[in-house]
Short mmCIF file of C-alpha atoms and ligand atoms in Angstrom, two decimals:
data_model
loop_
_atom_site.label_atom_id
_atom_site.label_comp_id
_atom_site.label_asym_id
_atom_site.label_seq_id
_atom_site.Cartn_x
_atom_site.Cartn_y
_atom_site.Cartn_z
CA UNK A 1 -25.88 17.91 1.48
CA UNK A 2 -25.33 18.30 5.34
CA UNK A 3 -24.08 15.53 6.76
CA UNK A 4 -22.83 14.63 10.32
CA UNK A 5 -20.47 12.19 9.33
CA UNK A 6 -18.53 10.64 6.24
CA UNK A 7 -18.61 6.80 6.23
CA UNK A 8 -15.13 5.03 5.48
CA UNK A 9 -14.93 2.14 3.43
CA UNK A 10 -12.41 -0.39 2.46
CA UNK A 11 -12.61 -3.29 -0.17
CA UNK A 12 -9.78 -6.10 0.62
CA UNK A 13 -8.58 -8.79 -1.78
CA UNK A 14 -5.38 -10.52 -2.30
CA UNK A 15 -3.21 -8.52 -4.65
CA UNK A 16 -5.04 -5.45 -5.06
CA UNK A 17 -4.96 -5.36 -8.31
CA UNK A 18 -8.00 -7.84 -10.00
CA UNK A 19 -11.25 -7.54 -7.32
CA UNK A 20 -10.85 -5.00 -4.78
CA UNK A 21 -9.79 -2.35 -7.28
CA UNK A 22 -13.03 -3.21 -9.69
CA UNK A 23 -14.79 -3.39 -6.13
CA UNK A 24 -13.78 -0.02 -5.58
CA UNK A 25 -14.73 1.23 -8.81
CA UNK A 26 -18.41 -0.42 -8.49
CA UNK A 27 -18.74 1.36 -5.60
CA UNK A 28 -17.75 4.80 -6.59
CA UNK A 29 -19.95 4.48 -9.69
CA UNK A 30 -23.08 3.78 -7.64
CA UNK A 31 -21.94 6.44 -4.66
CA UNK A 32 -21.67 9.18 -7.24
CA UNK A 33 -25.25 8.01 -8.69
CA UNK A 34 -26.48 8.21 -5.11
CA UNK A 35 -25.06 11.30 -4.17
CA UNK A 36 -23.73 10.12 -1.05
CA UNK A 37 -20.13 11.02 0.61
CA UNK A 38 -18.21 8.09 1.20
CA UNK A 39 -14.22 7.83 1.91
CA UNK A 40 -13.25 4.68 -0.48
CA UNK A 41 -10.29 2.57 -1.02
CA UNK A 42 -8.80 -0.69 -1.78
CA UNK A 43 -5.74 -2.63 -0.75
CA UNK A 44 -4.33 -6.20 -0.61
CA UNK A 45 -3.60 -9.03 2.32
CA UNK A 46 -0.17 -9.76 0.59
CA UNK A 47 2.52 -6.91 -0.80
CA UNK A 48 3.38 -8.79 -4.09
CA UNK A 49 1.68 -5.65 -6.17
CA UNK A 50 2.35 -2.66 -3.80
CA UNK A 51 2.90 0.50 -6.17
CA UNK A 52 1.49 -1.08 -9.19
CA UNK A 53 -1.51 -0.50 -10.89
CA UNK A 54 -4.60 -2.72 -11.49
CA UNK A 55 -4.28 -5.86 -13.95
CA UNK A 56 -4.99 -4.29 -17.82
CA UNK A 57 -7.75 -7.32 -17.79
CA UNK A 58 -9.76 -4.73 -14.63
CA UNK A 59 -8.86 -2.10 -15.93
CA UNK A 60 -10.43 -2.66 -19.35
CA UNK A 61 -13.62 -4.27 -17.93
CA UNK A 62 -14.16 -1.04 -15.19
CA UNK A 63 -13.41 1.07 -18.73
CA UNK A 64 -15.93 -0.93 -20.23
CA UNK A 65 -18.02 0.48 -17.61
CA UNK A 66 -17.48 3.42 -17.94
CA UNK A 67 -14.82 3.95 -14.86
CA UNK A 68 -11.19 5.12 -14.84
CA UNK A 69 -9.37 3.10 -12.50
CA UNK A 70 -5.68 3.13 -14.45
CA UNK A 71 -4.03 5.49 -12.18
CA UNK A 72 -4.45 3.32 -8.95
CA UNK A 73 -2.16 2.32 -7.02
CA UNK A 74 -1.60 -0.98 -5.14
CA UNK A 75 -1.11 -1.20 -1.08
CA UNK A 76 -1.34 -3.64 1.35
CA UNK A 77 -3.35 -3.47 4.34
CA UNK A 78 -2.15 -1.79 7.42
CA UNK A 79 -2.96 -1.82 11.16
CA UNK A 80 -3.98 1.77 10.80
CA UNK A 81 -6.99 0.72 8.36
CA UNK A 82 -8.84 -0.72 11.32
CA UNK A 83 -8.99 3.03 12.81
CA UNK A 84 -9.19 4.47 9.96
CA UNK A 85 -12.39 2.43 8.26
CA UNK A 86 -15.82 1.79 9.53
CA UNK A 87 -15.96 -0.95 7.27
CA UNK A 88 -13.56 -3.52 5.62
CA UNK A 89 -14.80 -6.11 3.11
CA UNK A 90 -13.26 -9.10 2.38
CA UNK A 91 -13.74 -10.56 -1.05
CA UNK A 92 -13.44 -14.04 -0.14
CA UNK A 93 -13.10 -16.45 2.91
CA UNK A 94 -9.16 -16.57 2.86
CA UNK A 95 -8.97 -12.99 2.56
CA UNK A 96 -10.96 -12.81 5.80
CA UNK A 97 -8.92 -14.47 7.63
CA UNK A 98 -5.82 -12.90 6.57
CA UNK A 99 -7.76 -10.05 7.65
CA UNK A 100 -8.53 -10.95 11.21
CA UNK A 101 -5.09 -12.78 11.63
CA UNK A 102 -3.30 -9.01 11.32
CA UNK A 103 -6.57 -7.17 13.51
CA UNK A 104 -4.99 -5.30 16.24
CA UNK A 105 -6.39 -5.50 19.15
CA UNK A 106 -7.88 -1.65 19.01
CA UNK A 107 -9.28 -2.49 16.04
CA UNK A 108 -13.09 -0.39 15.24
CA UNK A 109 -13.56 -1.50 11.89
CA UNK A 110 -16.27 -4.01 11.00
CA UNK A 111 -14.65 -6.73 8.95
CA UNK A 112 -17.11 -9.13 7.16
CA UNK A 113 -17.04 -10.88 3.88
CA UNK A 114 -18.44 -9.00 0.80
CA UNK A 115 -20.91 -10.42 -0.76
CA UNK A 116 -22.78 -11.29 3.27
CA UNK A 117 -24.71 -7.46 2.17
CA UNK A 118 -26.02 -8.67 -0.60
CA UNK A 119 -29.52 -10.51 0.27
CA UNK A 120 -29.47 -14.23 -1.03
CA UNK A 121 -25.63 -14.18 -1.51
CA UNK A 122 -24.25 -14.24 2.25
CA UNK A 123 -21.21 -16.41 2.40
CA UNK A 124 -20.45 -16.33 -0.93
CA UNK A 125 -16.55 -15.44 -1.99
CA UNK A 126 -16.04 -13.42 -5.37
CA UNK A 127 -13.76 -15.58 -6.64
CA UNK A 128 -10.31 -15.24 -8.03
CA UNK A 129 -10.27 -14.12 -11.40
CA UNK A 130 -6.44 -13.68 -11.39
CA UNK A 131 -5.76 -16.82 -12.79
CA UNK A 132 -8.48 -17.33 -15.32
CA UNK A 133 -9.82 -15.68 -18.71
CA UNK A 134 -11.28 -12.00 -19.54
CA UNK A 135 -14.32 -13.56 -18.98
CA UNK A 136 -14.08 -14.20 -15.24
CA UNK A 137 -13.58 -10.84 -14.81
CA UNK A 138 -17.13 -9.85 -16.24
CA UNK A 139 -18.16 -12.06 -13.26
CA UNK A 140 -16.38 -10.12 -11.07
CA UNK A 141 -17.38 -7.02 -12.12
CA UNK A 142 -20.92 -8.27 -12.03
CA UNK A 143 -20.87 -9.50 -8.49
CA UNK A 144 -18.99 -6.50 -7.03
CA UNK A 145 -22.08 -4.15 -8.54
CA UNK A 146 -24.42 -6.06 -6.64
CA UNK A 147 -22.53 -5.92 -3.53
CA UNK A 148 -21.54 -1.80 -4.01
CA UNK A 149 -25.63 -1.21 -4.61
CA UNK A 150 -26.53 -3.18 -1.55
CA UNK A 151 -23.71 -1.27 0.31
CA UNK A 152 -25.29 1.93 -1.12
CA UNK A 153 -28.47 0.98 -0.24
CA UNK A 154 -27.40 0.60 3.82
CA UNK A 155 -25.28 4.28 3.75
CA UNK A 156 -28.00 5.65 2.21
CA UNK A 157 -30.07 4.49 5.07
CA UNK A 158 -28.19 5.44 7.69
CA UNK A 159 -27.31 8.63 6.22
P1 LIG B 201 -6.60 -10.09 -6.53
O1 LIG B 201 -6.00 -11.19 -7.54
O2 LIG B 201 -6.35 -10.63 -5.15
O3 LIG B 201 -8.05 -10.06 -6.90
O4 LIG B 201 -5.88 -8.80 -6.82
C1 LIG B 201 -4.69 -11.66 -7.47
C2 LIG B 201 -3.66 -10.85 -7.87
C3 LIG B 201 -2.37 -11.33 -7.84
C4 LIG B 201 -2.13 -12.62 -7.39
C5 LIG B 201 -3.16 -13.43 -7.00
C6 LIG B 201 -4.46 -12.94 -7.03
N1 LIG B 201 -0.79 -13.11 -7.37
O5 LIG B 201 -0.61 -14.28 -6.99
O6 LIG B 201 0.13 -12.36 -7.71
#
């Protein structure tokens, strides 16, 4: 496929290791369907989980869905992302601030929240699942497919 330019993406939570890794691995899972190229990764507003991988309770329910995402690796966000990302999601409302709070001023990422690409959901955080049962996590997982096919859906466009 010829393309003129590879778009960057980065999917932002908390600790890395519950929503923006299973964000990531949506959104590879629907890339590779598309056939699109697309830079991806994932990081964290705080450093608590830097080096580890995913919680076992993602990393089951991306297995469940058919996606490998044991071998990541947490990070937190640096000033460097803003250069190096056209786009930087925010899974909820606090991690959006924390987000804009560390912006540097030469910032040319776009930073918005989520789930504001997916039609009838703007606004809306994908909550914390950190703290709650397996079950939340389906949730998660359910949201951040809706949000990685919208995304899709607006490369794919552009592309
Ligand atoms: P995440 O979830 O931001 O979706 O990765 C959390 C992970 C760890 C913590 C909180 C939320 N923590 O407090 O360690």
């Amino acid at each position: 496929m010829h393309q003129l330019s590879r778009a960057s993406v980065l999917f932002v939570c908390l600790g890395n290791i519950c929503r923006s890794p299973l964000a990531e691995a949506a959104f590879r899972a629907e890339v590779s369907k598309a056939g699109i190229a697309v830079r991806i990764d994932s990081c964290g507003t705080a450093g608590y989980h830097v080096g580890s991988p995913p919680d076992p309770r993602s990393i089951e329910t991306a297995a469940a869905n058919g996606i490998d995402i044991s071998g990541l690796k947490g990070r937190q966000l640096a000033p460097q992302d803003f250069i190096e990302f056209d786009y930087i999601f925010a899974m909820d409302h606090q991690n959006l601030r924390d987000i804009k709070a560390v912006q540097p001023d030469h910032a040319t990422a776009h930073v918005s929240l989520l789930m504001d690409i997916v039609p009838g959901r703007e606004g809306a955080a994908i909550a914390d699942p950190y703290y709650d049962g397996e079950g939340q996590f389906t949730y998660t997982w359910e949201d951040v497919t809706l949000a990685a096919r919208a995304l899709v859906q607006k490369l794919s466009a552009a592309q």
